[in-house]
PDB file of C-alpha atoms in Angstrom:
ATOM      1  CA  UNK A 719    -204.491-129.138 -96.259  1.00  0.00           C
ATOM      2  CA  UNK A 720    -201.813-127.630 -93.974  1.00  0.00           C
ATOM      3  CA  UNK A 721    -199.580-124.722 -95.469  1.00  0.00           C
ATOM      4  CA  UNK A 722    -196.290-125.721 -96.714  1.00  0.00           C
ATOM      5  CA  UNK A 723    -194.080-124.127 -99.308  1.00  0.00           C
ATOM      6  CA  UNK A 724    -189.960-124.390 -99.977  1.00  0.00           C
ATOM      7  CA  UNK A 725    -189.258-122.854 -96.140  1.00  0.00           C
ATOM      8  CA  UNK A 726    -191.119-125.866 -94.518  1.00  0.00           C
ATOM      9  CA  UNK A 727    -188.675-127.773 -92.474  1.00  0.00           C
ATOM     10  CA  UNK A 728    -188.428-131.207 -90.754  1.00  0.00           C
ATOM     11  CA  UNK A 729    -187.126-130.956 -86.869  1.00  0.00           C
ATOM     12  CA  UNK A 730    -184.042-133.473 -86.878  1.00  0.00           C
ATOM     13  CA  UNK A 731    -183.339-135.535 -84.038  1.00  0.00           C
ATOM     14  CA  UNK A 732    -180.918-132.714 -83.333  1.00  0.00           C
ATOM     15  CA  UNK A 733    -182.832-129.780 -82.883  1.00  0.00           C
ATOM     16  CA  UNK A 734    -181.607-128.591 -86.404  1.00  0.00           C
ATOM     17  CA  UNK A 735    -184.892-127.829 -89.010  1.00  0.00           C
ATOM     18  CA  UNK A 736    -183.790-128.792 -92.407  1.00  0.00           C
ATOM     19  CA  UNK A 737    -185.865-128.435 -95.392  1.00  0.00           C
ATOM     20  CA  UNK A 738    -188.496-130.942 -96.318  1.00  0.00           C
ATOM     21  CA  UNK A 739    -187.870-129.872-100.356  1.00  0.00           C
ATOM     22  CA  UNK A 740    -184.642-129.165-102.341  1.00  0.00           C
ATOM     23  CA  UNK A 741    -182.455-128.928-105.354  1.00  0.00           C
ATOM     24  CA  UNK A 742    -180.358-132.592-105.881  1.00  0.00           C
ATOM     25  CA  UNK A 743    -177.459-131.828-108.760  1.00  0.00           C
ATOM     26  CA  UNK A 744    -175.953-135.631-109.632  1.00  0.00           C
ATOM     27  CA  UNK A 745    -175.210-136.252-112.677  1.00  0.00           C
ATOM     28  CA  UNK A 746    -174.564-132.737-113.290  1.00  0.00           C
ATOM     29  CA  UNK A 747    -172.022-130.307-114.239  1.00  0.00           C
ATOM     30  CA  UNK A 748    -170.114-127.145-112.850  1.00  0.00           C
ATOM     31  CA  UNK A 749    -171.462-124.996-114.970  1.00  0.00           C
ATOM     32  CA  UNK A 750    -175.280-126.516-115.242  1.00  0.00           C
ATOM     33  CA  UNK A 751    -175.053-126.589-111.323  1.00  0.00           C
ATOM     34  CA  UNK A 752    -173.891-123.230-111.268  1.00  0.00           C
ATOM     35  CA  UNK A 753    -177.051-122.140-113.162  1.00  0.00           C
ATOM     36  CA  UNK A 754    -179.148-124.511-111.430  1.00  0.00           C
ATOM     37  CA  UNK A 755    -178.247-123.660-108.136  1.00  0.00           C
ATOM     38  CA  UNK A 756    -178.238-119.938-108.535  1.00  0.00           C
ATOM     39  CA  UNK A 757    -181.905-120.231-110.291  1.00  0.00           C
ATOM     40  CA  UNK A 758    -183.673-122.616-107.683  1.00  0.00           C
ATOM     41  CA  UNK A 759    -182.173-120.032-104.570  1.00  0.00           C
ATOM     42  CA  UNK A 760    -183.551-117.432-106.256  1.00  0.00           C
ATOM     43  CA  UNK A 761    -186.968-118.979-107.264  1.00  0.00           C
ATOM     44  CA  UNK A 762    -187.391-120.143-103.188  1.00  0.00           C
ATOM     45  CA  UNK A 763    -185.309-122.793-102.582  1.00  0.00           C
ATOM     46  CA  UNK A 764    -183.695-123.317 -99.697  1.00  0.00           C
ATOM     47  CA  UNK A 765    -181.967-126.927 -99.739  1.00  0.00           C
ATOM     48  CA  UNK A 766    -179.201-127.854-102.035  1.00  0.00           C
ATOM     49  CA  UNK A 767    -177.455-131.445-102.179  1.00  0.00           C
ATOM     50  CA  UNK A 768    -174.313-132.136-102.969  1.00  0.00           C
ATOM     51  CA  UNK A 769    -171.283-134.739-103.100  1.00  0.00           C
ATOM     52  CA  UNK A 770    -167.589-134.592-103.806  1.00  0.00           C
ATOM     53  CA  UNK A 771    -168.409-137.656-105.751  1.00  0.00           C
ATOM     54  CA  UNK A 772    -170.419-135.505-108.124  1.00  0.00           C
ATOM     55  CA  UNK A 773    -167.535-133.294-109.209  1.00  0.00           C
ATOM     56  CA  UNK A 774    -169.567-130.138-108.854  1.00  0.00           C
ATOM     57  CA  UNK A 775    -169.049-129.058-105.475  1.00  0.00           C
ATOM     58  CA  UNK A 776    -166.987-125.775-107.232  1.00  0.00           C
ATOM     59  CA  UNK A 777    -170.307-125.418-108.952  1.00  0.00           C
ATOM     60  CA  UNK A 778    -172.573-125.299-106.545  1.00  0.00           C
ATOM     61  CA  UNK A 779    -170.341-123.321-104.448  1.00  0.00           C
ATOM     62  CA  UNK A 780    -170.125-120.480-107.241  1.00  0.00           C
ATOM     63  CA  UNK A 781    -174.181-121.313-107.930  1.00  0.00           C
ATOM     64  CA  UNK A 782    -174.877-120.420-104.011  1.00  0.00           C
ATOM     65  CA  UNK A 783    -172.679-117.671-104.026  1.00  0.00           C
ATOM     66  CA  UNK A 784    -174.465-115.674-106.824  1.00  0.00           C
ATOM     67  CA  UNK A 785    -177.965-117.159-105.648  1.00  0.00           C
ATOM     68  CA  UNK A 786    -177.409-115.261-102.523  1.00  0.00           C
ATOM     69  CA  UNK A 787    -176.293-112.157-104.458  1.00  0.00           C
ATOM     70  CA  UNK A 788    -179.304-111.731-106.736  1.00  0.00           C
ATOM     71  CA  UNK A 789    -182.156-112.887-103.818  1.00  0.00           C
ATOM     72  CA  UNK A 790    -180.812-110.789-100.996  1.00  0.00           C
ATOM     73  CA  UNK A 791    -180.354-113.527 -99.077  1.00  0.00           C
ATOM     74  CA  UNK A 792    -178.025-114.553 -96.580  1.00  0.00           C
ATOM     75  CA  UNK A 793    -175.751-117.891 -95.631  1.00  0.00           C
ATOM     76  CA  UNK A 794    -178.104-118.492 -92.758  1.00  0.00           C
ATOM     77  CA  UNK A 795    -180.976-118.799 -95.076  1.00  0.00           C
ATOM     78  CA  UNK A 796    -179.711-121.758 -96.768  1.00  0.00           C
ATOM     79  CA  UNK A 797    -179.645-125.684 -95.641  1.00  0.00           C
ATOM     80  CA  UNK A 798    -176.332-127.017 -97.731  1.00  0.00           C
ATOM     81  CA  UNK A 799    -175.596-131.209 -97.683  1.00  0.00           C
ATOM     82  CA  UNK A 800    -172.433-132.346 -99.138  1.00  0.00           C
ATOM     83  CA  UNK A 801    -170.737-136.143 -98.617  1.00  0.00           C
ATOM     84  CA  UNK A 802    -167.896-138.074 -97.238  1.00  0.00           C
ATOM     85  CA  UNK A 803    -166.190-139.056-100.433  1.00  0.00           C
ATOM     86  CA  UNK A 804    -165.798-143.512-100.506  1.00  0.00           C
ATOM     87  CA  UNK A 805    -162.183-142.670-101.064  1.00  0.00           C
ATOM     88  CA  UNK A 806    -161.704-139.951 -98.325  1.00  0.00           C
ATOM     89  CA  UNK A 807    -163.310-142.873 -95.773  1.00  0.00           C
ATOM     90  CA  UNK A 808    -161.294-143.736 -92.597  1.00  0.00           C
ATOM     91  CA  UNK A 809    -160.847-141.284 -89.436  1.00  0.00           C
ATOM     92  CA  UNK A 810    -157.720-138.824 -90.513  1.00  0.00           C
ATOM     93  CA  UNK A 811    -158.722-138.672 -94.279  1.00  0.00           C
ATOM     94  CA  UNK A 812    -162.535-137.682 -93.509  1.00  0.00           C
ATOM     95  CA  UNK A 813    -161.307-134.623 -91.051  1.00  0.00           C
ATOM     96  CA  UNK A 814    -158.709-133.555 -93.974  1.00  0.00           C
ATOM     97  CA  UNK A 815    -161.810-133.949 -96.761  1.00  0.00           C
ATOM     98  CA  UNK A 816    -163.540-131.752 -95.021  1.00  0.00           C
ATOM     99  CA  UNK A 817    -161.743-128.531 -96.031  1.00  0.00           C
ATOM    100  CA  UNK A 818    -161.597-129.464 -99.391  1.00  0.00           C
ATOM    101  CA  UNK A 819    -165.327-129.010-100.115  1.00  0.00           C
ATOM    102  CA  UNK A 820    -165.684-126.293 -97.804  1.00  0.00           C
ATOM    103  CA  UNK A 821    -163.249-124.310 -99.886  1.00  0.00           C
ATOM    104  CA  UNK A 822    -165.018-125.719-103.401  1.00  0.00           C
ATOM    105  CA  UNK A 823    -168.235-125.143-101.692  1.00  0.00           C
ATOM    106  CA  UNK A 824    -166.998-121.373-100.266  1.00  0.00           C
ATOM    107  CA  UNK A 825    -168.415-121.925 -97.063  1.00  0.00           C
ATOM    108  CA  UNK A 826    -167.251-122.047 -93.278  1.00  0.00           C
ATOM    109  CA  UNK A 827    -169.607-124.491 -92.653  1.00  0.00           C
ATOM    110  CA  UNK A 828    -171.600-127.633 -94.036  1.00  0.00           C
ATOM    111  CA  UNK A 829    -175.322-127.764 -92.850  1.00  0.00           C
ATOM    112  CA  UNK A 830    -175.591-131.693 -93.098  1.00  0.00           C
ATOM    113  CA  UNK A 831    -172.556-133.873 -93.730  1.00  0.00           C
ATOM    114  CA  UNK A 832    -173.035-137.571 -94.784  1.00  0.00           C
ATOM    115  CA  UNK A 833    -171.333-140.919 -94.811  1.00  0.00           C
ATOM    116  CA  UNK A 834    -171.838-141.553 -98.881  1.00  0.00           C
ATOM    117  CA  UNK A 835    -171.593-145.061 -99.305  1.00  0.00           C
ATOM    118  CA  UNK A 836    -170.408-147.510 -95.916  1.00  0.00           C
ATOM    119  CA  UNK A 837    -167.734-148.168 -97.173  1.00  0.00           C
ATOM    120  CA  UNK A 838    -166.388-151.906 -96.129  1.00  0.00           C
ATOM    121  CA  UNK A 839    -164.180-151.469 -92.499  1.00  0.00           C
ATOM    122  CA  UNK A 840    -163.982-147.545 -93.156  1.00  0.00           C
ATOM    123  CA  UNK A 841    -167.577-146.275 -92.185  1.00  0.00           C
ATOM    124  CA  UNK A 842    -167.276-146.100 -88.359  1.00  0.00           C
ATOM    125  CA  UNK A 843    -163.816-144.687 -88.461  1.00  0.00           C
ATOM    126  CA  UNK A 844    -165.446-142.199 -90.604  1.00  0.00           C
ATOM    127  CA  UNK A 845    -168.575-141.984 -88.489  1.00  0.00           C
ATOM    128  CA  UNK A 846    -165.754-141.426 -85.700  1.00  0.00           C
ATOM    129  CA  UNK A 847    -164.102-138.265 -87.335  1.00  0.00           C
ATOM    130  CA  UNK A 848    -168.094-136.988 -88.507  1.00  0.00           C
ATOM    131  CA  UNK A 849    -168.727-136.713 -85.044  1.00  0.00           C
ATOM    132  CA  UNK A 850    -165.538-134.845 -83.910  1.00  0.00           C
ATOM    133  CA  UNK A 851    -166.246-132.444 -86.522  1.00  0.00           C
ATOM    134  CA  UNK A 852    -169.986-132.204 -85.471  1.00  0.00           C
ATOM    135  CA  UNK A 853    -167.936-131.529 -82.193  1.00  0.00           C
ATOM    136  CA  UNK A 854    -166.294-128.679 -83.320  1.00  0.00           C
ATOM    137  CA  UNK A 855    -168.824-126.717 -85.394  1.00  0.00           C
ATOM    138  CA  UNK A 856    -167.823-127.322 -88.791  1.00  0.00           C
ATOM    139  CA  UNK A 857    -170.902-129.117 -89.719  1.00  0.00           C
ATOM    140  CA  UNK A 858    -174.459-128.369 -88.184  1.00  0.00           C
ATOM    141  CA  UNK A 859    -175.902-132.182 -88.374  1.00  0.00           C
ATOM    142  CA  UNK A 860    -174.235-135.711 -89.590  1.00  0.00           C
ATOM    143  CA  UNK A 861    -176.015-138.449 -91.299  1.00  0.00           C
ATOM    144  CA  UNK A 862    -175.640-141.409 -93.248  1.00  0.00           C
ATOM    145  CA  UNK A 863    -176.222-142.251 -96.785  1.00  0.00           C
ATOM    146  CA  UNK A 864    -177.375-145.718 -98.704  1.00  0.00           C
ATOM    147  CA  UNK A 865    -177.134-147.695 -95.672  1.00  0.00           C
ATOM    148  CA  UNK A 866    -179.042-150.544 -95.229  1.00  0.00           C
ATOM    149  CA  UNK A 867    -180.447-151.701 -91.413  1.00  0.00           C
ATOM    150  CA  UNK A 868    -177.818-154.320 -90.787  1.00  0.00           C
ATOM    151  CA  UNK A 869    -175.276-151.289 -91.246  1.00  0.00           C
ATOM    152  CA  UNK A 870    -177.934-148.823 -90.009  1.00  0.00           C
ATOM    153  CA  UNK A 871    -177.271-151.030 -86.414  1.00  0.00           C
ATOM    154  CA  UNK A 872    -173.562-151.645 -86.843  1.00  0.00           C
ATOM    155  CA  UNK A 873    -172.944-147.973 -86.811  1.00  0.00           C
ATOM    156  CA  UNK A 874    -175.575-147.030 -83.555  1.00  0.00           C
ATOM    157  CA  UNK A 875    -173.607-149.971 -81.853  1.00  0.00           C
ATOM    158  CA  UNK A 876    -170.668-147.550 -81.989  1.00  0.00           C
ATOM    159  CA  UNK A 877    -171.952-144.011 -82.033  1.00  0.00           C
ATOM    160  CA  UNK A 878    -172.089-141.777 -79.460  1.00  0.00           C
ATOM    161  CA  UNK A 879    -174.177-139.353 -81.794  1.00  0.00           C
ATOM    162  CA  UNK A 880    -177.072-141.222 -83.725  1.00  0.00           C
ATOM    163  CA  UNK A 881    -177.373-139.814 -87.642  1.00  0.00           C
ATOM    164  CA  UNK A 882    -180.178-137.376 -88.078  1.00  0.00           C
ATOM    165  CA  UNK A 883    -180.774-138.514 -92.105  1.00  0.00           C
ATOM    166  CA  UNK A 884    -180.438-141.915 -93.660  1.00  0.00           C
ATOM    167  CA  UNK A 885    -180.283-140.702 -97.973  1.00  0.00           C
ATOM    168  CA  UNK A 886    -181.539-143.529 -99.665  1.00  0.00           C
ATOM    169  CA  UNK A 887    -182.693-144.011-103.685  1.00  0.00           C
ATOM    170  CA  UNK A 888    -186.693-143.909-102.579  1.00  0.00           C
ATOM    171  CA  UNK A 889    -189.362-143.566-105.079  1.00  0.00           C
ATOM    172  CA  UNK A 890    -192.702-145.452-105.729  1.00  0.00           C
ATOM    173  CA  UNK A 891    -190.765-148.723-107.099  1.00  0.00           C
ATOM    174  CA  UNK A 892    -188.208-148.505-104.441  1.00  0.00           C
ATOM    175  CA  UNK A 893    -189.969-147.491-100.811  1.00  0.00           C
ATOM    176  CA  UNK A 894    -187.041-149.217 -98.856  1.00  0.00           C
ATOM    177  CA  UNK A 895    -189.687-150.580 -96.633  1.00  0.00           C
ATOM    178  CA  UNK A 896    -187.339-152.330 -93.912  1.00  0.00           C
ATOM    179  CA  UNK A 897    -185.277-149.204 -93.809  1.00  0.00           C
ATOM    180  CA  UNK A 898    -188.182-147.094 -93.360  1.00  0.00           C
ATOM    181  CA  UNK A 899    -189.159-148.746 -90.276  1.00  0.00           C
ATOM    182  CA  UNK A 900    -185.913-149.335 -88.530  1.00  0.00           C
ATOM    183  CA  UNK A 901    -184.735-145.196 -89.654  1.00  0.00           C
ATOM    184  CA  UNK A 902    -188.077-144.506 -87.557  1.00  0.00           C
ATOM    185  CA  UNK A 903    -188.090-146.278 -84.834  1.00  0.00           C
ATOM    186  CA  UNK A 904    -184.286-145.077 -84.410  1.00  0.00           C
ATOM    187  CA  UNK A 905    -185.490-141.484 -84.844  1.00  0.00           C
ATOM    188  CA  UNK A 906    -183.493-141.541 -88.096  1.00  0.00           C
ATOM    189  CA  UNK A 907    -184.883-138.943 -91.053  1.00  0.00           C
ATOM    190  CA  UNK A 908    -185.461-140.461 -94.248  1.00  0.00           C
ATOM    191  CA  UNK A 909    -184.766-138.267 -97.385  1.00  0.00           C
ATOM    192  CA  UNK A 910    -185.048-138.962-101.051  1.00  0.00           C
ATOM    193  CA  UNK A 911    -182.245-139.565-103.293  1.00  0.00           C
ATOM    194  CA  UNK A 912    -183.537-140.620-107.256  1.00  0.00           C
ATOM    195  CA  UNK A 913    -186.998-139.749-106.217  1.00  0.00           C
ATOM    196  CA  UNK A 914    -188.234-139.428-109.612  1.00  0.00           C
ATOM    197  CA  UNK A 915    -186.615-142.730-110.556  1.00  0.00           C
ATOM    198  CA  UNK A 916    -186.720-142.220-114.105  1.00  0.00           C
ATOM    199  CA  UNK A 917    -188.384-143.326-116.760  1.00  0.00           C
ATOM    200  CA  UNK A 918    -189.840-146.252-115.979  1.00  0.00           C
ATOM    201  CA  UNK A 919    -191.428-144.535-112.858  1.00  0.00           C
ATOM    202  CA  UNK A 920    -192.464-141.229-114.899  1.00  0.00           C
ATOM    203  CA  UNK A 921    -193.804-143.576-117.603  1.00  0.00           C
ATOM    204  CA  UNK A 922    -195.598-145.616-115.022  1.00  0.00           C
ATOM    205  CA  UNK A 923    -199.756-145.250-116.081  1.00  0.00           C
ATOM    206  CA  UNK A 924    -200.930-145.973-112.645  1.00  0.00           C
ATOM    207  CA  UNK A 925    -199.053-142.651-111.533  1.00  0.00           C
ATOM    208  CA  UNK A 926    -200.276-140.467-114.776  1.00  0.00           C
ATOM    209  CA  UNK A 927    -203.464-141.746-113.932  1.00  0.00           C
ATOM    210  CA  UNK A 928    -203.763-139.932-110.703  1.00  0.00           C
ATOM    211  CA  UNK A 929    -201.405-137.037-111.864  1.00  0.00           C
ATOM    212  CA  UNK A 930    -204.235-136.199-114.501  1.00  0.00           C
ATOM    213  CA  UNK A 931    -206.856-136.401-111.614  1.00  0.00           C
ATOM    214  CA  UNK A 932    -205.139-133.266-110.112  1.00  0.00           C
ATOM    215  CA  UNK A 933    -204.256-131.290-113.048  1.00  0.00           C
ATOM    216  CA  UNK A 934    -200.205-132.358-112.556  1.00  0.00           C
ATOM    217  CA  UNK A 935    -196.882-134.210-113.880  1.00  0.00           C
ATOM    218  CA  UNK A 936    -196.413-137.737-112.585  1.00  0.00           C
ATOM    219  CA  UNK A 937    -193.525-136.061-111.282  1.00  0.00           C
ATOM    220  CA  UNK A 938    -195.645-133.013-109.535  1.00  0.00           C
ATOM    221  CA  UNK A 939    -197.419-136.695-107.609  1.00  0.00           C
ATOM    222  CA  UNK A 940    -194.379-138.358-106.866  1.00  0.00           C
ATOM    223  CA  UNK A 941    -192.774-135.125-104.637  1.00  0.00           C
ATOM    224  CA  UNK A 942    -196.373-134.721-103.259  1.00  0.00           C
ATOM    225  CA  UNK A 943    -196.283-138.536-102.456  1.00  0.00           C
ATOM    226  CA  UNK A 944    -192.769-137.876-100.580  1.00  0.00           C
ATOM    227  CA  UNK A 945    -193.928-135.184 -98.885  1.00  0.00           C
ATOM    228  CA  UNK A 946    -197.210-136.671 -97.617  1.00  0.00           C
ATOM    229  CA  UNK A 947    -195.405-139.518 -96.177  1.00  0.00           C
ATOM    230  CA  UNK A 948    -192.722-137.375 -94.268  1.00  0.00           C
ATOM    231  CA  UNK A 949    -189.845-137.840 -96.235  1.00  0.00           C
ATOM    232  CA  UNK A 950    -187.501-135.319 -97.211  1.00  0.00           C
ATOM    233  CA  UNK A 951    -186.673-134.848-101.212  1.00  0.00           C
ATOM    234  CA  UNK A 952    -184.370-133.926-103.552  1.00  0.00           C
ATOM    235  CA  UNK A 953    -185.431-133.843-106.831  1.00  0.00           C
ATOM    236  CA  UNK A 954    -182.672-132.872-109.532  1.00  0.00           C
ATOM    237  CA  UNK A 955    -183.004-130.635-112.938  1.00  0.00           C
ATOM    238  CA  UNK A 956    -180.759-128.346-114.340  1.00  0.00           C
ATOM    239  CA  UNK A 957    -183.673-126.662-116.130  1.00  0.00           C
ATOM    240  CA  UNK A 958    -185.411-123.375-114.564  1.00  0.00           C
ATOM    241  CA  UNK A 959    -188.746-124.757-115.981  1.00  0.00           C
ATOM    242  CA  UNK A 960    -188.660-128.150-114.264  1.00  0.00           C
ATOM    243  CA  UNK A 961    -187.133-126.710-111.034  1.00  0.00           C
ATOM    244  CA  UNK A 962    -190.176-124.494-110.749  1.00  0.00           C
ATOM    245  CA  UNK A 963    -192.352-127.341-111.870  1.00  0.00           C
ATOM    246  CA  UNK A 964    -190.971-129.612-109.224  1.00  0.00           C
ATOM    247  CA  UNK A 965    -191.743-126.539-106.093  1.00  0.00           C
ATOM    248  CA  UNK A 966    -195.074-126.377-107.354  1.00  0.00           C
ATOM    249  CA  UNK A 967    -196.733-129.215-105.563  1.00  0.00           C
ATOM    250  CA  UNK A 968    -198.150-127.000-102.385  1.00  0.00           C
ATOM    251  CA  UNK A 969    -201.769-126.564-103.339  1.00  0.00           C
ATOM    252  CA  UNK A 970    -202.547-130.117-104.282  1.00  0.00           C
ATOM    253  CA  UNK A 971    -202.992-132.647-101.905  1.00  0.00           C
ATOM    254  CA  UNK A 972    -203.354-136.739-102.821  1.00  0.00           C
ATOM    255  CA  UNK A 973    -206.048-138.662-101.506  1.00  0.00           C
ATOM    256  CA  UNK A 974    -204.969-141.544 -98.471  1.00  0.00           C
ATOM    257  CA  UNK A 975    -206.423-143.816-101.122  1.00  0.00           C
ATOM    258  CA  UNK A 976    -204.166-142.719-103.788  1.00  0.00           C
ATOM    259  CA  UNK A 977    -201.265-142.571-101.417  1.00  0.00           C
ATOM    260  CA  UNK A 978    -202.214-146.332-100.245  1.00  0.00           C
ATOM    261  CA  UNK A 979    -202.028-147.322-104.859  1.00  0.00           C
ATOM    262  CA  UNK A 980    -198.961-145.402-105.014  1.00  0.00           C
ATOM    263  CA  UNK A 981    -197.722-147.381-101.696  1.00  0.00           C
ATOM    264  CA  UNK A 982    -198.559-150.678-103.675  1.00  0.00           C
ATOM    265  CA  UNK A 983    -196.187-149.743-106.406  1.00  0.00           C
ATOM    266  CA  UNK A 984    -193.680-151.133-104.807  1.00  0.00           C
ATOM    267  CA  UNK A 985    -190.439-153.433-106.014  1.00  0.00           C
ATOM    268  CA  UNK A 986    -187.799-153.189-103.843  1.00  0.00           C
ATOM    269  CA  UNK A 987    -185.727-152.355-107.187  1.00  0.00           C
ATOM    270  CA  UNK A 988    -182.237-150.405-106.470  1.00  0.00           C
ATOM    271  CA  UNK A 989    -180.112-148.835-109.430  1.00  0.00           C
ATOM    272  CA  UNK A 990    -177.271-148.952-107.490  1.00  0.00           C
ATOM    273  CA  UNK A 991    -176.288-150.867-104.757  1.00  0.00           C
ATOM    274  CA  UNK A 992    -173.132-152.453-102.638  1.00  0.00           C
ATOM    275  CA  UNK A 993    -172.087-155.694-105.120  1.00  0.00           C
ATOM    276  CA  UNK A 994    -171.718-152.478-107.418  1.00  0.00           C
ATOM    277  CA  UNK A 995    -168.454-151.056-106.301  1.00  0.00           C
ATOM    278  CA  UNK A 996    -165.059-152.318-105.964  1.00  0.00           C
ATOM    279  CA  UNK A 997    -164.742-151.587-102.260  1.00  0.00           C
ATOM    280  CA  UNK A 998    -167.413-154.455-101.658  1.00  0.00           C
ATOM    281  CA  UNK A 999    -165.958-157.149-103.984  1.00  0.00           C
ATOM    282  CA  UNK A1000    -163.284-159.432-103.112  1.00  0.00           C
ATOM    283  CA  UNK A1001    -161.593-159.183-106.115  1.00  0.00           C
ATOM    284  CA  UNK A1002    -161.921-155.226-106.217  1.00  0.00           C
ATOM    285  CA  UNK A1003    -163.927-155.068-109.409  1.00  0.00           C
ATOM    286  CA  UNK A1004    -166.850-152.668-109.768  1.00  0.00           C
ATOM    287  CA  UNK A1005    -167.702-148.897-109.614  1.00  0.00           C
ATOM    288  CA  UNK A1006    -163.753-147.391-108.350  1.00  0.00           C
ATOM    289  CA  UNK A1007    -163.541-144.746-105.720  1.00  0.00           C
ATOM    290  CA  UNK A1008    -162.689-142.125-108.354  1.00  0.00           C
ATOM    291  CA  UNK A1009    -164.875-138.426-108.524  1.00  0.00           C
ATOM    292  CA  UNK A1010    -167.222-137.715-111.703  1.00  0.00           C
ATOM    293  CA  UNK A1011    -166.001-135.287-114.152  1.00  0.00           C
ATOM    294  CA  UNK A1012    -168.364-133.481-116.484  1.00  0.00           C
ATOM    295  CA  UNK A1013    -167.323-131.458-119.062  1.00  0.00           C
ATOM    296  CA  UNK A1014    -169.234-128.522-119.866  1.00  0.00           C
ATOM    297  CA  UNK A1015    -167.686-125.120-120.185  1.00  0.00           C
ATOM    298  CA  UNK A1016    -164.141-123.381-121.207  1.00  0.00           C
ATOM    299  CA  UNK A1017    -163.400-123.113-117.636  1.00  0.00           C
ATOM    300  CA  UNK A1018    -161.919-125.993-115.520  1.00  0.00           C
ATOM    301  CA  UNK A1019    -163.829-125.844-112.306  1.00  0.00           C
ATOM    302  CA  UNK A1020    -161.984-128.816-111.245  1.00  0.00           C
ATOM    303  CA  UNK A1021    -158.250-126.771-111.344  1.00  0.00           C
TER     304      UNK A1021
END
């Protein structure tokens, strides 16, 4: 077994090493990303995802600044993602969104930007204005997000830079199999979004099965799984416990037989996908373009 830990890094097509494991905070608030963030820099992470979507980006901002405090640590040290907002898409809009989250964020530069969502007859204008700002240093790498290969090809048709990461929900009962092999032969990075895939993959006996083999959580399997098959993950908790729980996964190693079981798992099954939002339906119903809000503490992040 090779040695890996939280500083283990994939080589992008780019030249750029980002972070095989980090800290994903959807679904989460300012203040619980705050704490989350600040606790998982702290305890040896070195990747955190974000989105303006997620309404925490002031969070995690404030979470990264303290993290640094308290670990000694500098900017440098860290690998930060954030996203092209689906309502910020189009050329002008996506070089104006920019600023916004780097002043939420309080940084002076985004390690990995990403197309959230392509967005119907927005993404390569956006794609356009990722690479101009690619161009000019604001952003280290650019990527894409939930795109699917017929997209995928639409968008290498008219890039002149080709997206280092393709985000994509990816867990044993969705392995985006067709993706998987297009992103690779493209020299495209797959990383994890969902990779836990809740309950019905935690409850799933197959995986407790070989998580009791090694002494771990189905969860502890599934990053190992991720990891073993070269894809980069982001599993989210806003508890410290978990967030340790989730790192610890370097002194195990699964079996190519128990890899191949978990490989069968397989469903094809997506939580979320295009016929979802209103930007993809001809009659504009669906998921709007409209940020998250979570309410959590007496002060309003958002303001």
């Amino acid at each position: 077994m090779s040695e890996q830990n939280l500083a283990t890094t994939e080589h992008l097509n780019n030249g750029v090493e980002m972070p095989r494991l980090g800290l994903g905070v959807w679904k989460t608030d300012n203040a619980s990303a705050k704490q989350s963030v600040s606790e998982a820099i702290q305890h040896g992470y070195r990747m955190i995802d974000t989105a303006k979507q997620y309404g925490n980006e002031t969070g995690v901002g404030e979470g990264i600044r303290e993290g640094l405090e308290k670990s000694g640590l500098n900017r440098k040290d860290l690998f930060v993602t954030t996203k092209v907002f689906n309502g910020d898409q189009g050329y002008q809009s996506t070089l104006d969104a920019i600023n916004g989250s780097l002043k939420r964020l309080q940084l002076t530069y985004i390690d990995l930007l990403l197309i959230h969502w392509p967005v119907d007859g927005k993404y390569i204008d956006t794609w356009k204005a990722m690479e101009q700002l690619y161009r000019q240093g604001k952003v280290r790498a650019i990527g894409i997000s939930n795109f699917d290969v017929e997209h995928m090809q639409n968008l290498l048709d008219h890039a002149d830079i080709t997206p280092v990461v393709n985000q994509m929900e990816f867990h044993p009962l969705q392995q985006q199999k067709d993706v998987l092999k297009f992103a690779q032969h493209a020299g495209i990075q797959i990383e994890a979004w969902s990779p836990l895939g809740g309950g019905e993959v935690l409850d799933n006996p197959t995986l407790q099965k070989i998580a009791d083999t090694h002494n771990k959580s189905v969860a502890q399997v599934i990053i190992r799984w991720d990891l073993q098959r070269n894809i980069i993950t982001i599993p989210k908790s806003s508890h410290l416990e978990r967030i340790q729980q989730n790192a610890d996964v370097f002194d195990f190693e699964l079996t190519d037989a128990e890899v191949e079981t978990i490989n069968n798992l397989d469903e094809a099954k997506s939580s979320l996908w295009y016929d979802d939002f209103a930007w993809h339906n001809m009659q504009g119903e669906g998921i709007p373009d409209t940020v998250d809000t979570w309410y959590d503490s007496p002060e309003d992040y958002d303001k």
